[in-house]
Each structure stands twice: as C-alpha cells, then as structure tokens.
Amino acid sequence: MNEPTRQRWHRRGGGAALGMLAILVLGVGLGSGRADVALLGLPLAATAAVALRRPVGVAAAAIAVSVEDDEVVVRVRVEGAAGVDFVVLAAGAYEEPATTVVVGARRARSLEARLPVLHSGPQEVLRLHGRLFAAGGELVQHLDPPTARATIAPKRERVASLLLPHRLTNRPGGHAARRLGDGLDFRDLAPFAPGDRLRRIDWRATARSPRPESELIVRRMDATAEAAAVIVLDSRDDVGAAVVEWASDRPARKGTASLDLARPAVIAIAASYLEAGDRVAFHDLVRSGASARSGGGRRKLEQIRAVVTQTVARPSGTPKAPVLPTAAVVYLVSTFLDEDVAGLAVLWRNAGHRVVAIDVLPRLTAEGADEAHRLAHRILQLERADRLERLRRVDVTVVPWERTDRDALLRQAARHRGPR
C-alpha cells in the first residue's frame, strides 16, 4: 500500500465573515445596553465557532493493488481526522472518466474495486482524486491524486516445435548434429582408424567383414550439440486491435495489443529452448539495457520473464541491431509495420542465421473508423503483406502468433534444416 497523501486544510471564507458579524452584534448590544440585541449575537458566535474549528489530526488516503486470478483488486482506505464530515472521491479506472463516490469519514473507511485484466505489463490501473469536507463544508482538503499501478504477468503459453539453426554449436547438447561424435543416433559403419575408441568396435560387423583378421569395423554415431537461440523484441509499437484507437491509445478501448501477444511469445519460445537444454539470449531492439545474455537453466528463464514483463512501448526508439552469435536461430518478434525491422531480418538471414519472424500484430478491426481511417488501414495492410511476402521469399519463416495453427507452421518449418 502506498503512503497516505496529506495536505493542509483550506477555509472557504464563510466562517470568518460570520464571526465578524457576531462580534459586531455583541458589541452593539453591550455598548447600547440592549440585552436583547446582545443575545442575538450569541447564536451567530456559536455557529462561527463551529465553522472556525479545525479537524483534529490529519486526514489521509491510501491505495493498494493486488492481482487475483483474472482480476485486479484495488483497495482504497480513507482515514478521516476527527471533525471531518464527509469525503468526495472521484476514481477513474484505465484512464476512463471518473466515477464520484461520497463516503462518511468520521472513522476509517475502506472501499474495494475489482477490475478486469485488460493488458499485461506495467500499467496504471486506477487514479483517485479526493476532497475532504469539515465544519459543515467550511473547510476543505484536497488529496494528492494517488495512482494505483500494477505489473500484470503475461499468460503462460507453449511452443510445440523447436527450429534449429542451420549449423549447431560445438557445445554438447540434446540435438543430433551433422558431425561424428558420441551421440546416440547411428550414422554408419566404417573401418577402424586412428582416434576411434575401442568400445566403438562392432564385433559382429567385423566377423562378417571379408577381411576380419586385418580390419576392424566400428560403429560411428552422430554427435549431439546444443542450439544457440536469440530472441529479439521490437518494442516500439503497442498497437491494439481497434484501428480507430491507435492515436488515443486508451487501454480500455484498444482491445488486445501487440505487446500483449509479444510478451507471452518471447517467454514461451525461451522456455521451450531452455527446457531442451539449449542456450537463449534476449535483446530489446530499442532498449539496450533490457537484455539477457546467452545462458541456460531456470534462472535464465526467470531473468527473461522479468525483463519482458516490465517492457513498455517506446514509439520514438531507434532500432539497434544486437551482436549475434555464429549460426544462431533468431526469433524476431515485431508487428512489421515498417521496413527497418524487415531489413534486419534479411540482413541476418544473409549472414547465415536461421530467422523466424514472429508477427504479433493482432487481428485488426476498423469498426467505428471513418473513411480516411479505413483507407489508411487498407494501405498499411497491403504494404505489410508485401513486406512479409518478401521475407518468405528469402527463406525467413513467418509465424503469425495469434493464429491457431502457429504450431503447425513451426513444425513444417522445423522439417527443413537448411543448407549443410
């Protein structure tokens, strides 16, 4: 729960005027010897005394946020000082218009709001404005607007098929390599040569050999190696499904956003490779500090999950290509709304990497858009479709993440190992 906000009390002006009037009436009555006139000033003086009385103690408001299942629970606690009559609160969720609530504050009051989870990542959930009234509305205190912020973890998803680089690393791993070694997959039989291990001699094959007395036959196996996977996230865009909301970007109205798809995609891809014993690196194209060096194990997955969960859109960022290891499989996660990222995919493919373009643009809807917006949306979609087709022509695998057949697309691409 955040610290309570505190401010000074401000007087609206009526109490002081009433006090001056009471003093004037009492003075006239006592000066003229008119007891009846003086008695008229007593009720005025009593009312002024009440109006001039300040509340005892400090009024405060605090706000706390928790995430329970698919809901964001916001709890607001208002602590009124002695003498506070009531509190007027205006609460706006997800940057929507505020709802006004009036509560008594002679004792601490707690309010609870349950909001749906609309997006993942860091976000403002609720903003609170408040005024406390005392002395019959004569005194007012404005509360600094507390803001409820929350970081929503992405949904957990899985990837069924792993794509391997065109050439595996020399580190031992769980994938069959294209070189001889100590793996489990049989390759062929060959005459014994210097460097072969004695335990690899196949005595049955040797016995069947035309020259068993002079030539030993060994069983040769394929080596096992690990894959080097790199996940690169283009965090410049966080556009929603509603095209008409691209300019205003209101969280409650834009629908599923591209980063809502990108965050679980990155985590799912990283988890699949790390569970297979491979090494994974993560890079943000426009935020060099938000990266995770190549590594393996559960701690690496937690590191990537923490970095990706905190990722927010940076529309003004400039893409900076990270340094990639030799012969890696590169997952480029982007909306591909411009040529910059597509150019990087082509550059990496020409450098010998296996590149997978993860398209995280949600299914768009032009509902509520005027004719100009619809035309701009149509042109944008045609340009993007042409861009993705050009990537396919240079052997970049394109996988729309929101499609239900994405695993089938990955399985189909996994069958193609590329050049030796």
PDB file of C-alpha atoms in Angstrom, residues 163-269:
ATOM      1  CA  LEU A 163      13.560 -24.751 -35.009  1.00  0.00           C
ATOM      2  CA  LEU A 164      17.275 -25.488 -35.095  1.00  0.00           C
ATOM      3  CA  PRO A 165      19.990 -23.299 -36.592  1.00  0.00           C
ATOM      4  CA  HIS A 166      21.394 -24.311 -39.954  1.00  0.00           C
ATOM      5  CA  ARG A 167      24.583 -25.267 -38.081  1.00  0.00           C
ATOM      6  CA  LEU A 168      24.710 -26.339 -34.424  1.00  0.00           C
ATOM      7  CA  THR A 169      27.350 -25.214 -31.940  1.00  0.00           C
ATOM      8  CA  ASN A 170      30.266 -27.344 -30.731  1.00  0.00           C
ATOM      9  CA  ARG A 171      28.834 -27.490 -27.204  1.00  0.00           C
ATOM     10  CA  PRO A 172      27.276 -30.827 -26.188  1.00  0.00           C
ATOM     11  CA  GLY A 173      23.510 -30.706 -26.143  1.00  0.00           C
ATOM     12  CA  GLY A 174      20.318 -32.542 -26.906  1.00  0.00           C
ATOM     13  CA  HIS A 175      20.139 -32.236 -30.708  1.00  0.00           C
ATOM     14  CA  ALA A 176      21.635 -34.516 -33.332  1.00  0.00           C
ATOM     15  CA  ALA A 177      24.476 -32.725 -35.096  1.00  0.00           C
ATOM     16  CA  ARG A 178      25.812 -33.326 -38.584  1.00  0.00           C
ATOM     17  CA  ARG A 179      29.253 -34.353 -37.457  1.00  0.00           C
ATOM     18  CA  LEU A 180      30.699 -37.522 -35.913  1.00  0.00           C
ATOM     19  CA  GLY A 181      30.733 -37.785 -32.162  1.00  0.00           C
ATOM     20  CA  ASP A 182      29.490 -39.635 -29.096  1.00  0.00           C
ATOM     21  CA  GLY A 183      25.780 -39.288 -29.641  1.00  0.00           C
ATOM     22  CA  LEU A 184      23.080 -41.945 -29.596  1.00  0.00           C
ATOM     23  CA  ASP A 185      21.977 -41.817 -33.249  1.00  0.00           C
ATOM     24  CA  PHE A 186      23.634 -44.393 -35.537  1.00  0.00           C
ATOM     25  CA  ARG A 187      25.409 -42.916 -38.552  1.00  0.00           C
ATOM     26  CA  ASP A 188      27.246 -45.725 -40.378  1.00  0.00           C
ATOM     27  CA  LEU A 189      29.903 -48.485 -40.197  1.00  0.00           C
ATOM     28  CA  ALA A 190      33.497 -47.745 -41.136  1.00  0.00           C
ATOM     29  CA  PRO A 191      36.962 -49.307 -40.889  1.00  0.00           C
ATOM     30  CA  PHE A 192      38.809 -48.664 -37.624  1.00  0.00           C
ATOM     31  CA  ALA A 193      41.004 -45.561 -37.898  1.00  0.00           C
ATOM     32  CA  PRO A 194      43.413 -43.805 -35.520  1.00  0.00           C
ATOM     33  CA  GLY A 195      41.411 -41.879 -32.952  1.00  0.00           C
ATOM     34  CA  ASP A 196      38.471 -44.311 -32.849  1.00  0.00           C
ATOM     35  CA  ARG A 197      37.573 -45.656 -29.428  1.00  0.00           C
ATOM     36  CA  LEU A 198      37.849 -49.396 -28.795  1.00  0.00           C
ATOM     37  CA  ARG A 199      34.368 -49.525 -27.309  1.00  0.00           C
ATOM     38  CA  ARG A 200      33.005 -48.474 -30.686  1.00  0.00           C
ATOM     39  CA  ILE A 201      34.208 -51.701 -32.390  1.00  0.00           C
ATOM     40  CA  ASP A 202      31.299 -53.707 -33.759  1.00  0.00           C
ATOM     41  CA  TRP A 203      32.491 -57.327 -33.439  1.00  0.00           C
ATOM     42  CA  ARG A 204      29.567 -58.785 -35.369  1.00  0.00           C
ATOM     43  CA  ALA A 205      30.194 -56.467 -38.320  1.00  0.00           C
ATOM     44  CA  THR A 206      33.908 -57.274 -38.064  1.00  0.00           C
ATOM     45  CA  ALA A 207      33.175 -61.015 -38.192  1.00  0.00           C
ATOM     46  CA  ARG A 208      31.122 -60.533 -41.349  1.00  0.00           C
ATOM     47  CA  SER A 209      33.854 -58.450 -42.944  1.00  0.00           C
ATOM     48  CA  PRO A 210      35.722 -60.019 -45.912  1.00  0.00           C
ATOM     49  CA  ARG A 211      38.991 -59.481 -44.011  1.00  0.00           C
ATOM     50  CA  PRO A 212      38.128 -59.919 -40.317  1.00  0.00           C
ATOM     51  CA  GLU A 213      41.729 -60.843 -39.442  1.00  0.00           C
ATOM     52  CA  SER A 214      43.155 -57.498 -40.666  1.00  0.00           C
ATOM     53  CA  GLU A 215      40.327 -54.976 -40.492  1.00  0.00           C
ATOM     54  CA  LEU A 216      38.167 -53.939 -37.557  1.00  0.00           C
ATOM     55  CA  ILE A 217      34.765 -52.324 -38.116  1.00  0.00           C
ATOM     56  CA  VAL A 218      33.485 -49.549 -35.834  1.00  0.00           C
ATOM     57  CA  ARG A 219      30.026 -48.072 -35.397  1.00  0.00           C
ATOM     58  CA  ARG A 220      30.056 -44.330 -35.989  1.00  0.00           C
ATOM     59  CA  MET A 221      27.476 -42.099 -34.312  1.00  0.00           C
ATOM     60  CA  ASP A 222      26.247 -38.550 -34.844  1.00  0.00           C
ATOM     61  CA  ALA A 223      27.344 -36.083 -32.213  1.00  0.00           C
ATOM     62  CA  THR A 224      24.865 -34.208 -30.072  1.00  0.00           C
ATOM     63  CA  ALA A 225      25.035 -30.439 -29.797  1.00  0.00           C
ATOM     64  CA  GLU A 226      23.078 -27.524 -28.432  1.00  0.00           C
ATOM     65  CA  ALA A 227      21.335 -24.793 -30.385  1.00  0.00           C
ATOM     66  CA  ALA A 228      22.037 -21.081 -29.944  1.00  0.00           C
ATOM     67  CA  ALA A 229      18.707 -19.241 -29.872  1.00  0.00           C
ATOM     68  CA  VAL A 230      18.352 -15.451 -29.820  1.00  0.00           C
ATOM     69  CA  ILE A 231      15.033 -13.679 -29.261  1.00  0.00           C
ATOM     70  CA  VAL A 232      14.846 -10.059 -30.413  1.00  0.00           C
ATOM     71  CA  LEU A 233      11.841  -7.926 -29.461  1.00  0.00           C
ATOM     72  CA  ASP A 234      10.789  -4.782 -31.329  1.00  0.00           C
ATOM     73  CA  SER A 235       9.142  -2.810 -28.509  1.00  0.00           C
ATOM     74  CA  ARG A 236       8.394   0.371 -30.454  1.00  0.00           C
ATOM     75  CA  ASP A 237       4.746  -0.495 -31.091  1.00  0.00           C
ATOM     76  CA  ASP A 238       1.912  -1.435 -28.779  1.00  0.00           C
ATOM     77  CA  VAL A 239      -0.994  -1.031 -31.172  1.00  0.00           C
ATOM     78  CA  GLY A 240      -4.383  -2.515 -30.374  1.00  0.00           C
ATOM     79  CA  ALA A 241      -6.919  -4.379 -32.458  1.00  0.00           C
ATOM     80  CA  ALA A 242      -9.138  -1.281 -32.791  1.00  0.00           C
ATOM     81  CA  VAL A 243      -7.585   0.851 -35.526  1.00  0.00           C
ATOM     82  CA  VAL A 244      -9.625   3.889 -34.500  1.00  0.00           C
ATOM     83  CA  GLU A 245      -7.826   3.866 -31.110  1.00  0.00           C
ATOM     84  CA  TRP A 246      -4.267   3.909 -32.472  1.00  0.00           C
ATOM     85  CA  ALA A 247      -3.973   7.672 -31.943  1.00  0.00           C
ATOM     86  CA  SER A 248      -5.607   7.903 -28.498  1.00  0.00           C
ATOM     87  CA  ASP A 249      -4.260   4.565 -27.184  1.00  0.00           C
ATOM     88  CA  ARG A 250      -6.865   4.242 -24.409  1.00  0.00           C
ATOM     89  CA  PRO A 251      -6.225   0.966 -22.563  1.00  0.00           C
ATOM     90  CA  ALA A 252      -9.888   0.085 -22.018  1.00  0.00           C
ATOM     91  CA  ARG A 253     -10.869   0.563 -25.661  1.00  0.00           C
ATOM     92  CA  LYS A 254      -7.988  -0.516 -27.888  1.00  0.00           C
ATOM     93  CA  GLY A 255      -8.514  -4.267 -27.435  1.00  0.00           C
ATOM     94  CA  THR A 256      -5.725  -6.848 -27.495  1.00  0.00           C
ATOM     95  CA  ALA A 257      -2.437  -5.030 -28.088  1.00  0.00           C
ATOM     96  CA  SER A 258       0.692  -6.184 -29.887  1.00  0.00           C
ATOM     97  CA  LEU A 259       2.770  -6.305 -26.689  1.00  0.00           C
ATOM     98  CA  ASP A 260       0.043  -8.462 -25.121  1.00  0.00           C
ATOM     99  CA  LEU A 261       0.958 -11.021 -27.781  1.00  0.00           C
ATOM    100  CA  ALA A 262       4.704 -10.330 -27.786  1.00  0.00           C
ATOM    101  CA  ARG A 263       5.345 -10.854 -24.068  1.00  0.00           C
ATOM    102  CA  PRO A 264       3.979 -14.430 -23.850  1.00  0.00           C
ATOM    103  CA  ALA A 265       5.553 -15.256 -27.224  1.00  0.00           C
ATOM    104  CA  VAL A 266       9.039 -14.344 -26.010  1.00  0.00           C
ATOM    105  CA  ILE A 267       8.616 -16.268 -22.762  1.00  0.00           C
ATOM    106  CA  ALA A 268       7.152 -19.357 -24.466  1.00  0.00           C
ATOM    107  CA  ILE A 269       9.962 -19.532 -27.031  1.00  0.00           C
TER     108      ILE A 269
END
